[in-house]
Coordinates of C-alpha atoms in Angstrom, one line a residue:
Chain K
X1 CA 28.1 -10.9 -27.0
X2 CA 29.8 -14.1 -27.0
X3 CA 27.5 -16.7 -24.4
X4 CA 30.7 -17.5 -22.4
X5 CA 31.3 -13.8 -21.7
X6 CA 27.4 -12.8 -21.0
X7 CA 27.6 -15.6 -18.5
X8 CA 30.9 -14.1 -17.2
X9 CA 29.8 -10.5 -17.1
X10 CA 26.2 -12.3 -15.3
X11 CA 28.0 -13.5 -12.6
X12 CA 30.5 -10.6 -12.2
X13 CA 27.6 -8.5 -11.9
X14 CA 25.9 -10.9 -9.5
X15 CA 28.9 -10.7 -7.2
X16 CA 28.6 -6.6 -7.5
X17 CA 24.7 -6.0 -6.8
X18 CA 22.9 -7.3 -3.1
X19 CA 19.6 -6.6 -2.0
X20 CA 18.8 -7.3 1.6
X21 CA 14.8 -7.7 1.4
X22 CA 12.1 -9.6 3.1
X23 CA 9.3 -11.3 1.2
X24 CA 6.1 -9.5 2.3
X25 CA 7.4 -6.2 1.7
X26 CA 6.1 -3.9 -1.0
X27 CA 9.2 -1.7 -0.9
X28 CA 11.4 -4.3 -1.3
X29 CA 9.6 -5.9 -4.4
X30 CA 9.6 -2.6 -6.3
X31 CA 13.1 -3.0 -6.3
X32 CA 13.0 -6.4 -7.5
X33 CA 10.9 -5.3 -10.1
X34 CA 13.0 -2.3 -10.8
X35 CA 16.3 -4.3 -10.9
X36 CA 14.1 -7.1 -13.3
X37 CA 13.3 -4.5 -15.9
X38 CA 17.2 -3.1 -15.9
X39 CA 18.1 -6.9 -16.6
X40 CA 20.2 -6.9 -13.2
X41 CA 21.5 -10.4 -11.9
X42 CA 22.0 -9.7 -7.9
X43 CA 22.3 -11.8 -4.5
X44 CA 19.0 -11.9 -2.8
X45 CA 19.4 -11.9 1.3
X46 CA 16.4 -12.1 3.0
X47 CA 16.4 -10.5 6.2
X48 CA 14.2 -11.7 9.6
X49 CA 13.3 -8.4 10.7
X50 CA 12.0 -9.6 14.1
X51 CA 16.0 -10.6 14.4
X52 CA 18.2 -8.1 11.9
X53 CA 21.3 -8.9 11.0
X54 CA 24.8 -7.3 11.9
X55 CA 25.2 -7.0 8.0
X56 CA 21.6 -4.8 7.8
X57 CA 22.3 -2.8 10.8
X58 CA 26.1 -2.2 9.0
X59 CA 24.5 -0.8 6.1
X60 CA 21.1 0.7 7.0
X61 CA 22.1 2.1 10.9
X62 CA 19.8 4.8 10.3
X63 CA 16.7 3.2 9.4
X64 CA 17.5 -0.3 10.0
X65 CA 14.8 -1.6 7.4
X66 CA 14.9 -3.3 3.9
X67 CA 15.0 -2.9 1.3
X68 CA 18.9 -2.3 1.5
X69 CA 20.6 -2.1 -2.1
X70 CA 24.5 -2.9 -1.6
X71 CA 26.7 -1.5 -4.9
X72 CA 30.2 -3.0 -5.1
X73 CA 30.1 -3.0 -1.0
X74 CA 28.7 0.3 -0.9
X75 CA 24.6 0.4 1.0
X76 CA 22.1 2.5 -0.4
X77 CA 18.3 2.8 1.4
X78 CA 14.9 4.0 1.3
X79 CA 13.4 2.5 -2.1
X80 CA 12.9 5.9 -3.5
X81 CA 15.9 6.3 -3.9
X82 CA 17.4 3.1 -4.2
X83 CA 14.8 3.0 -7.7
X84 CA 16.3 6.4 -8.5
X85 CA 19.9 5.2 -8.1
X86 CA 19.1 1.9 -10.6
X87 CA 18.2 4.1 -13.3
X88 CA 21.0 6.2 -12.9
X89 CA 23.1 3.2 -12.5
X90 CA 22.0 1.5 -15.4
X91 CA 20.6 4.3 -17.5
X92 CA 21.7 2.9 -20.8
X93 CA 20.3 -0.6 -20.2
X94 CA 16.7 -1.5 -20.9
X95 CA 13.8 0.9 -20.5
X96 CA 14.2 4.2 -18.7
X97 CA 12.3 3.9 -15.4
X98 CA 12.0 7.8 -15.0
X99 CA 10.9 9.8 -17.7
X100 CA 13.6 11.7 -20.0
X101 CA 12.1 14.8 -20.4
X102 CA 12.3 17.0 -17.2
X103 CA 8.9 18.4 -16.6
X104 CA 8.0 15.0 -17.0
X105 CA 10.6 13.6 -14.9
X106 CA 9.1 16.1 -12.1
X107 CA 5.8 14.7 -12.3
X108 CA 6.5 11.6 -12.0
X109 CA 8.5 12.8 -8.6
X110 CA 5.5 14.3 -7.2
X111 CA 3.2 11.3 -7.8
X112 CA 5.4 8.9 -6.0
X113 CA 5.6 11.3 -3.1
X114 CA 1.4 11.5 -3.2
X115 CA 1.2 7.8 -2.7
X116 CA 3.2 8.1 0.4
X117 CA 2.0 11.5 1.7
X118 CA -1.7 11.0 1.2
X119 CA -2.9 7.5 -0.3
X120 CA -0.6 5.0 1.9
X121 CA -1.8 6.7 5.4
X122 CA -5.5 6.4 5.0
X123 CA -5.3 3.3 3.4
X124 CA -3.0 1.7 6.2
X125 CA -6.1 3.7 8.7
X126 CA -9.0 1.8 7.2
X127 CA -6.8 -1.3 7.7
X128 CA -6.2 -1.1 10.8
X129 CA -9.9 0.6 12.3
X130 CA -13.1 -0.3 12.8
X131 CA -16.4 1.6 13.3
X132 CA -16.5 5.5 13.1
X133 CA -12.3 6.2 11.8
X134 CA -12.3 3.5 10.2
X135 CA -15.0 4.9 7.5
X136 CA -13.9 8.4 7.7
X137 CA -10.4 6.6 6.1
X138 CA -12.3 4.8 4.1
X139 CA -14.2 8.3 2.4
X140 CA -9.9 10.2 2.8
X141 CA -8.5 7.0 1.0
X142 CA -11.3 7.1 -1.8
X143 CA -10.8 11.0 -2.2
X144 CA -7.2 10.7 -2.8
X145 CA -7.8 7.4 -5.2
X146 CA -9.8 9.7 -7.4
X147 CA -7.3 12.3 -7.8
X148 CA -5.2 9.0 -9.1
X149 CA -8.2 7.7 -11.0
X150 CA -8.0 11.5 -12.8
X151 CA -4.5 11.5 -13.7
X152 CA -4.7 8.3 -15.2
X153 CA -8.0 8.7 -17.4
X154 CA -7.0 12.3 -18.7
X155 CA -3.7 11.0 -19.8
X156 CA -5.4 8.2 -21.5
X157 CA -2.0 5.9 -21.3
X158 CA -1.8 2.2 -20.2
X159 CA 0.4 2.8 -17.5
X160 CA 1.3 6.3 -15.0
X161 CA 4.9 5.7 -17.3
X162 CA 2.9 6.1 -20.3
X163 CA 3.0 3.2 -22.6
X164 CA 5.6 0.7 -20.2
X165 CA 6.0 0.2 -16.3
X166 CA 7.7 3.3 -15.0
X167 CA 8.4 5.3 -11.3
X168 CA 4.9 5.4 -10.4
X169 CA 3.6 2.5 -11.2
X170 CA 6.8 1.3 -9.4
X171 CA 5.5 3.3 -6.4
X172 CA 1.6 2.6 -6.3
X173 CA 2.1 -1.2 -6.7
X174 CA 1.1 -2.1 -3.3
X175 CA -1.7 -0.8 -4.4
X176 CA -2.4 -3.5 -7.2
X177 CA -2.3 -6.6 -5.1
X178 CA -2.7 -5.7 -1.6
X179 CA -5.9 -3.4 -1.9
X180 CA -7.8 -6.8 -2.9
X181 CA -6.5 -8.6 0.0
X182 CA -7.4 -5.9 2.5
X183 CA -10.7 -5.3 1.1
X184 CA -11.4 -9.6 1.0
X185 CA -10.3 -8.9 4.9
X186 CA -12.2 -6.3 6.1
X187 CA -15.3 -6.7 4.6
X188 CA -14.7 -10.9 6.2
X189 CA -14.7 -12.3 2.6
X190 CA -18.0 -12.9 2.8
X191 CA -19.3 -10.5 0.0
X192 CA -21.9 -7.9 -0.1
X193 CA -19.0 -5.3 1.9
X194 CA -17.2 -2.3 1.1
X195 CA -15.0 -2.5 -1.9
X196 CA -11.9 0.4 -2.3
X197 CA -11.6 0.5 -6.0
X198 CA -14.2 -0.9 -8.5
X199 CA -14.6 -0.7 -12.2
X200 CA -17.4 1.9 -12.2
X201 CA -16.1 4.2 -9.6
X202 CA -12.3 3.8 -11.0
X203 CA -12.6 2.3 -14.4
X204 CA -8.7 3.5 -15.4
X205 CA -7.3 2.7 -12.2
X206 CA -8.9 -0.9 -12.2
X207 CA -7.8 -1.9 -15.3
X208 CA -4.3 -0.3 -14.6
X209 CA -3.9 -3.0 -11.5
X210 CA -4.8 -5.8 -13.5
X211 CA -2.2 -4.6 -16.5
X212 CA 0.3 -3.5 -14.5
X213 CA 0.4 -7.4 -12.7
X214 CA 0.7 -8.9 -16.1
X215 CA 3.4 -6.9 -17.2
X216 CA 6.7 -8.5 -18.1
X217 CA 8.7 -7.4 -14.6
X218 CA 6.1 -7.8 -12.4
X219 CA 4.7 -11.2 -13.8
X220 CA 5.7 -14.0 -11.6
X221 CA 7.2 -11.5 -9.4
X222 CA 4.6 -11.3 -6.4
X223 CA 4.8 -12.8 -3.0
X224 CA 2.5 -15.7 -2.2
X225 CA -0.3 -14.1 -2.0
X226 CA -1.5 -17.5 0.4
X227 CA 0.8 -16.3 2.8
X228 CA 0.4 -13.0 2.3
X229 CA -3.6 -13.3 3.3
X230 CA -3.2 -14.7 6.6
X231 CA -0.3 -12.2 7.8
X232 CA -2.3 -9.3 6.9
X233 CA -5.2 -10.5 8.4
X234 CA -3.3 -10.9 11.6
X235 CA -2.4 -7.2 11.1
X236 CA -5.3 -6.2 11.6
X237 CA -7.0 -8.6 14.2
X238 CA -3.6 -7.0 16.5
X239 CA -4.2 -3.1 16.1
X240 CA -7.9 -4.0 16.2
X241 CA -7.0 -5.6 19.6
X242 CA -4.5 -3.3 21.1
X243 CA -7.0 -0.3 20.3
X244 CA -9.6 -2.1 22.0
X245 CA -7.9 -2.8 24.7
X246 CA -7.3 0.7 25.3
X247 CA -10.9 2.2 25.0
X248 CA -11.9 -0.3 27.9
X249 CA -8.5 1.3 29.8
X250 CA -9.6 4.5 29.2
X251 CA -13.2 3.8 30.5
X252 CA -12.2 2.4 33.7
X253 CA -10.1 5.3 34.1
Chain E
X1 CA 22.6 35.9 -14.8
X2 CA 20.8 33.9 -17.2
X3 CA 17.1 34.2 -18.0
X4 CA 14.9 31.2 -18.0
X5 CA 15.6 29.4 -20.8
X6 CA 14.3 26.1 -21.6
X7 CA 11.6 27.9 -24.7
X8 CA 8.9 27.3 -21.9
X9 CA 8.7 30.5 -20.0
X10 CA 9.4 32.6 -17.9
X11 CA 9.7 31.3 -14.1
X12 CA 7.8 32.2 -11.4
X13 CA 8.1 31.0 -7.2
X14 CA 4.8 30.9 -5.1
X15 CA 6.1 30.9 -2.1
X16 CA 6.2 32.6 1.9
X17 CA 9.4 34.1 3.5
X18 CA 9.6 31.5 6.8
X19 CA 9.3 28.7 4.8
X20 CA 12.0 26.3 4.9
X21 CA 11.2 24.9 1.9
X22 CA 10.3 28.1 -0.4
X23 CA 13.9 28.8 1.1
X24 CA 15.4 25.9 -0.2
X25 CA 14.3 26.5 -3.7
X26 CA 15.3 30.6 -3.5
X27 CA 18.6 29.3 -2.5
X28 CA 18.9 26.8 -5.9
X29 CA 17.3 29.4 -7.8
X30 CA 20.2 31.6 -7.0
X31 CA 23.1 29.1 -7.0
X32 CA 21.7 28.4 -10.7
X33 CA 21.8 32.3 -11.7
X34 CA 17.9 32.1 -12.7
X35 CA 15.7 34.7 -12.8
X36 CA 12.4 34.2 -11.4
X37 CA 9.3 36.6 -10.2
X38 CA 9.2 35.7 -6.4
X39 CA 5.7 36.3 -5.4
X40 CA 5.1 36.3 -1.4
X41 CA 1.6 34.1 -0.6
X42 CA -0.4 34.8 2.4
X43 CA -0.8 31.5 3.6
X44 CA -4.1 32.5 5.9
X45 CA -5.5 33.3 2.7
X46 CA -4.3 31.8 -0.3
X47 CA -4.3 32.8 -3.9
X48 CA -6.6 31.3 -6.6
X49 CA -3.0 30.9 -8.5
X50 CA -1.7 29.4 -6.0
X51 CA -4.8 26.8 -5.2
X52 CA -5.0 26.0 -8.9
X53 CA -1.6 25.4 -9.5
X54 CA -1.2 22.8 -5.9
X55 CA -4.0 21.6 -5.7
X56 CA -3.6 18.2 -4.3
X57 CA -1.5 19.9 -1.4
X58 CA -2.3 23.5 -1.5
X59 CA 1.0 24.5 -0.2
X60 CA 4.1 26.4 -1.4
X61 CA 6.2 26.7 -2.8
X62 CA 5.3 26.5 -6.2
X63 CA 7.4 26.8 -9.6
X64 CA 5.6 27.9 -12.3
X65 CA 7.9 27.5 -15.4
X66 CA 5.6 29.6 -17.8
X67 CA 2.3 28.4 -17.1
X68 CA 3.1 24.6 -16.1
X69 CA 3.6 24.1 -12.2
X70 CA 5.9 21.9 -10.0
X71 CA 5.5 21.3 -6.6
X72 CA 7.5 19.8 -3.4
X73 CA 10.5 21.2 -2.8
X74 CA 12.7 18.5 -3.6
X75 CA 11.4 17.7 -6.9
X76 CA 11.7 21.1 -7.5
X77 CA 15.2 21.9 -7.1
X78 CA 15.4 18.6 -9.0
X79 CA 13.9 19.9 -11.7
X80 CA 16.1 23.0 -12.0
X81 CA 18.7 20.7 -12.3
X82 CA 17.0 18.8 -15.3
X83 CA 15.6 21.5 -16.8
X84 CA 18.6 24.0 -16.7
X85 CA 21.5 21.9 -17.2
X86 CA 23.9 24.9 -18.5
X87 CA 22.9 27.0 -15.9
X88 CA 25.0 28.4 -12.9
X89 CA 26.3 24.8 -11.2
X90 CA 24.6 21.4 -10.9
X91 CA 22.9 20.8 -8.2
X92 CA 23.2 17.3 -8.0
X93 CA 26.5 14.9 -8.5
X94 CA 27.2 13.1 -11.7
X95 CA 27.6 10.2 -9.7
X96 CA 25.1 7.6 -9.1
X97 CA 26.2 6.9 -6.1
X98 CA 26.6 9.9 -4.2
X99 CA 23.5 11.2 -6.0
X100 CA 21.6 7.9 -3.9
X101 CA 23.5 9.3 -0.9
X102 CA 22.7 13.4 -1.6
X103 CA 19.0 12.2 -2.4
X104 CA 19.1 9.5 0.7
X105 CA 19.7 12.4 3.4
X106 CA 17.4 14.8 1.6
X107 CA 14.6 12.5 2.7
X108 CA 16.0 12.3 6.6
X109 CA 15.6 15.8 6.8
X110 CA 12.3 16.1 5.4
X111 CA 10.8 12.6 6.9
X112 CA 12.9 13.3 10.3
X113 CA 14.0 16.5 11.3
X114 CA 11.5 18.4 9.8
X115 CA 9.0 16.8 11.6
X116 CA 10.5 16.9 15.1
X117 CA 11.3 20.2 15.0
X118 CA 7.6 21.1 14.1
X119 CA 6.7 18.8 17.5
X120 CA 9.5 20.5 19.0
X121 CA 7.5 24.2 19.2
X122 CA 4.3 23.2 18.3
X123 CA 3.2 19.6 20.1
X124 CA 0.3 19.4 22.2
X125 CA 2.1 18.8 25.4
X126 CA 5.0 19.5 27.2
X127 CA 5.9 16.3 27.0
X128 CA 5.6 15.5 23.2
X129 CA 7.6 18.9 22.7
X130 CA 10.4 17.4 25.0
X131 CA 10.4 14.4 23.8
X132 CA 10.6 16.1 20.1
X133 CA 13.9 18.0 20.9
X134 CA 15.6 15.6 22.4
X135 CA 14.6 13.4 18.9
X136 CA 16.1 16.9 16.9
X137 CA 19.1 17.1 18.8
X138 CA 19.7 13.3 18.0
X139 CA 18.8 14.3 14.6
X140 CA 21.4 17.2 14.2
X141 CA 23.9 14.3 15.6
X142 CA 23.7 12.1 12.7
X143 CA 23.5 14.7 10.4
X144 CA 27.1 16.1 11.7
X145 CA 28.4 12.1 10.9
X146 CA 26.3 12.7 7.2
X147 CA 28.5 15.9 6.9
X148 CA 31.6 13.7 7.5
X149 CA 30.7 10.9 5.4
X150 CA 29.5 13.8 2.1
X151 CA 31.9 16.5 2.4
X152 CA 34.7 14.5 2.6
X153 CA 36.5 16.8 4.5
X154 CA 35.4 19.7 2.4
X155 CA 33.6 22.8 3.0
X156 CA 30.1 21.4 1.8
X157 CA 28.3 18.2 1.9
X158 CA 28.5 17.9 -1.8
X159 CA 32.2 19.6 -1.8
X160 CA 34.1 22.4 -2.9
X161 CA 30.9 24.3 -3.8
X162 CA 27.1 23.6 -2.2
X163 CA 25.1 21.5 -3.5
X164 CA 21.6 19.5 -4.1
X165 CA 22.0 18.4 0.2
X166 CA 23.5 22.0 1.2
X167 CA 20.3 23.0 -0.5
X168 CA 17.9 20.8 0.9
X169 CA 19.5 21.6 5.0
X170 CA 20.1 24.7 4.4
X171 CA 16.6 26.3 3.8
X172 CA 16.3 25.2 7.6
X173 CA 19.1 27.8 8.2
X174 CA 17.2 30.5 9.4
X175 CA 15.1 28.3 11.9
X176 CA 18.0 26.3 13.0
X177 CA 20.1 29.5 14.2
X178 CA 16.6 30.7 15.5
X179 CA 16.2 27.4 17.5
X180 CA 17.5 28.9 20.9
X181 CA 15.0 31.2 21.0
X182 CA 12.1 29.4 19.6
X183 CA 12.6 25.8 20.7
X184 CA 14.5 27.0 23.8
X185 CA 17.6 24.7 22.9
X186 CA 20.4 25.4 20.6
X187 CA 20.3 22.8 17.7
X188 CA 23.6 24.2 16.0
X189 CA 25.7 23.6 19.3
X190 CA 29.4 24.0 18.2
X191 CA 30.3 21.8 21.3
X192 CA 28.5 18.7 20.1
X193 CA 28.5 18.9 16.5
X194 CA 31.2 20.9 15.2
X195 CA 31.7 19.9 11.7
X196 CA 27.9 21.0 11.3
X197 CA 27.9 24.2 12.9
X198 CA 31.2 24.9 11.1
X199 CA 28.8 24.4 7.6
X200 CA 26.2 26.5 9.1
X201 CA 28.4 29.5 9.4
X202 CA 29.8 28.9 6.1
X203 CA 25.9 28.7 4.2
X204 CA 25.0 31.2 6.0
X205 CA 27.9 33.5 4.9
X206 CA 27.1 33.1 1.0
X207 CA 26.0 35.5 -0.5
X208 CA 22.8 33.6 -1.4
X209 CA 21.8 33.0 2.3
X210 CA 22.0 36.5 2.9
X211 CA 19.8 37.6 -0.4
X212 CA 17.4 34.4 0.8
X213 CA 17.6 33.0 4.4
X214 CA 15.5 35.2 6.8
X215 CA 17.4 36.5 9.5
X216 CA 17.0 34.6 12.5
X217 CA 15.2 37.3 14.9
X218 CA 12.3 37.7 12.5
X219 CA 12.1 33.6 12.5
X220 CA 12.2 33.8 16.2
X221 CA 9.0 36.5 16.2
X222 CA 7.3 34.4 13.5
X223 CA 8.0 31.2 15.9
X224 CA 6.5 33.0 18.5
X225 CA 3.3 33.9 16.3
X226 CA 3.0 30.1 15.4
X227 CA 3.6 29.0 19.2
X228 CA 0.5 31.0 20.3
X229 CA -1.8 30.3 17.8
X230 CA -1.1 26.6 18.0
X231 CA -1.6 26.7 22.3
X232 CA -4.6 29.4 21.8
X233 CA -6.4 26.4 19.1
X234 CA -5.1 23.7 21.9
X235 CA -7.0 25.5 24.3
X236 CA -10.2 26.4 22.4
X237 CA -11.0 22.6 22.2

């Protein structure tokens, strides 16, 4: 295509695609990554979600969370389906992000649910405990990391997609760069602690976290992870607190 | 009605009559014209089919399409879609748009509903289950806007004929017209959500619901049955 009308159709399309986000969230940079591998030029909008705007609470009055995809005026939510609804959209631009072949297709459905049925809980628990629950998460997050660590080996691909980025690794991505900054915070970055996923326990799913960050639509893509650190860490120190705080309630009692 | 096609097998559902979701995919199954062997799983012991095939989540249903499974209802009746395309109607819209919105309320009556209503009759205390019901009927309330926003006026959420979001509500059928009796409210309450309860009647009266969707006294027994287990484990503790 002539320059002059790629730069037209750029900023047409610009004008047609918004995504109402926020910087530390994993659900929003899937999408990101999801619209970066269709090629999509959109508006970013980054929302304070301590103080949501009338324009997120128009679009998402459900949920009222981000990431919001907006479609020639028209919301979609929950990033599922918002990464559902880009390859459909834009099915015959770049790489598909769902497998073609329908038994495939379904797989790839059920591993994204997996990651938010039984991987993201226990993980979030060990987070967010100490003591006792927090190492009974710890043993519930490492069980269901296997069953990951299994799929991945036996298909002996580079990527859950197969030989590119696809739905799942869409989906687990939290997994590639906030599992090392939980695990430098709970263990007090000192060394010698508990680590989630290491090369001899999950050799495939190791070297999938350091591929999939290298690859060409996640690349440049992350949130500062130096900002990242601190607001985790205050994650924790506040459930940590709160649950504290309600153990001594309940002793007085 | 046509036979499973696809050159991968015959198809076979592992599923359990009160099951919302085994109804769900009975109900595409139908609406598709596919024929299936339905086997009936005894959830308080469960088959070694039916472990090997789940068994990240050991639950029905199940779709075996020859000897290859799929689970989650969703991605099921998803997969009936992709995998049948000539067969009976599709499921889900050509449009990406409405397919976002058909997929986008799917999940609010899986990640919501379905999990109030289970608070609803089975929480803890009396106050979780109240608390619960009042969070269904809300619930049922945005749904009856959903049903505005889809149907367009229409008979169904997806139109002149059900489709992928009928589906995924109305394998609840049977519990929600059981609800009075279980849950001790009525969720399908003509006065407050109309447009809703209107679709109700209308699912119900296909002649899929009736092959599929238990009736609504047998739910209410089986609600019972779960009530009392659920209080008499509450109370061993």
């Amino acid at each position: 295509m002539d320059h002059h009308l790629e730069q037209q159709a750029a900023e047409s399309e610009k004008k047609a695609v918004k995504l109402l986000g926020m910087w530390a969230s994993p659900y929003v940079l899937q999408v990101r990554w999801a619209l970066a591998m269709k090629g999509v030029e959109y508006e970013y909008v980054e929302e304070d979600l301590r103080s949501k705007s009338a324009q997120l609470l128009a679009y998402n009055p459900v949920h009222k969370k981000v990431p919001v995809l907006v479609y020639h005026g028209r919301p979609i939510a929950e990033s599922q389906v918002i990464l559902e609804f880009i390859d459909d959209a834009w099915n015959h631009r770049g790489d598909p992000i769902l497998p073609r072949d329908p038994y495939r297709r379904a797989m790839a459905r059920f591993w994204a649910r997996f990651k938010q049925d039984k991987l993201s809980p226990p993980i979030w628990r060990w987070f967010t405990t100490e003591g006792e629950e927090q190492e009974a998460a710890y043993e519930a997050a490492v069980e269901q990391l296997l069953v990951l660590e299994k799929e991945l080996a036996v298909s002996g691909k580079p990527f859950f997609g197969g030989e590119k980025v696809g739905f799942v690794d869409l989906s687990l991505s939290p997994l590639a760069y906030v599992i090392p900054i939980y695990e430098e915070i709970v263990t007090g970055g000192g060394g010698g602690g508990v680590k989630m996923v290491t090369e001899e326990k999950m050799p495939s799913l190791a070297a999938w976290m350091g591929r999939f960050l290298s690859s060409p639509a996640v690349r440049g893509h992350l949130p500062p992870l130096e900002k990242l650190r601190p607001r985790c860490q205050a994650m924790r120190e506040a459930f940590l607190v709160s649950a504290r705080a309600k153990v001594e309630q309940q002793q007085q009692q | 009605m046509a036979t499973a096609g696809g050159g991968a097998g015959k198809l076979k559902l592992l599923g359990a009559w009160p099951s919302p979701f085994v109804n769900r995919v009975r109900v595409a199954l139908h609406l598709k014209g596919l024929e299936y062997e339905n086997v009936e799983e005894d959830l308080t012991n469960k088959s070694d089919l039916l472990l090997a095939s789940n068994p990240v989540h050991k639950k029905v249903p199940v779709l075996l399409h020859g000897d290859r499974p799929v689970s989650e209802s969703l991605v099921i009746v998803e997969y009936l879609d992709d995998a049948f395309p000539g067969a009976g109607q599709a499921l889900l819209p050509a449009d990406p748009y409405e397919r976002a919105a058909a997929r986008f309320w799917a999940a609010y009556v899986d990640g919501k509903l379905h999990g109030m209503m289970v608070k609803a009759i089975l929480g803890a205390t009396e106050e979780e289950r109240a608390a619960a019901t009042a969070d269904a009927l809300a619930a049922m309330d945005t749904l009856e806007g959903a049903f505005a926003e889809c149907s367009g006026g229409k008979e169904f959420f997806a139109g002149d004929a059900p489709g992928y979001l009928d589906v995924a509500l109305g394998g609840f059928i049977g519990w929600l017209r059981a609800w009075d009796k279980v849950g001790g409210v009525k969720l399908l309450d003509a006065g407050r959500i109309p447009r809703l309860a209107a679709w109700a009647d209308r699912f119900a009266a296909l002649d899929v619901a009736k092959e599929v969707i238990p009736d609504p006294d047998h739910i209410a027994e089986f609600g019972k049955v779960l009530q009392a287990r659920s209080a008499a484990a509450a109370a061993g503790n």
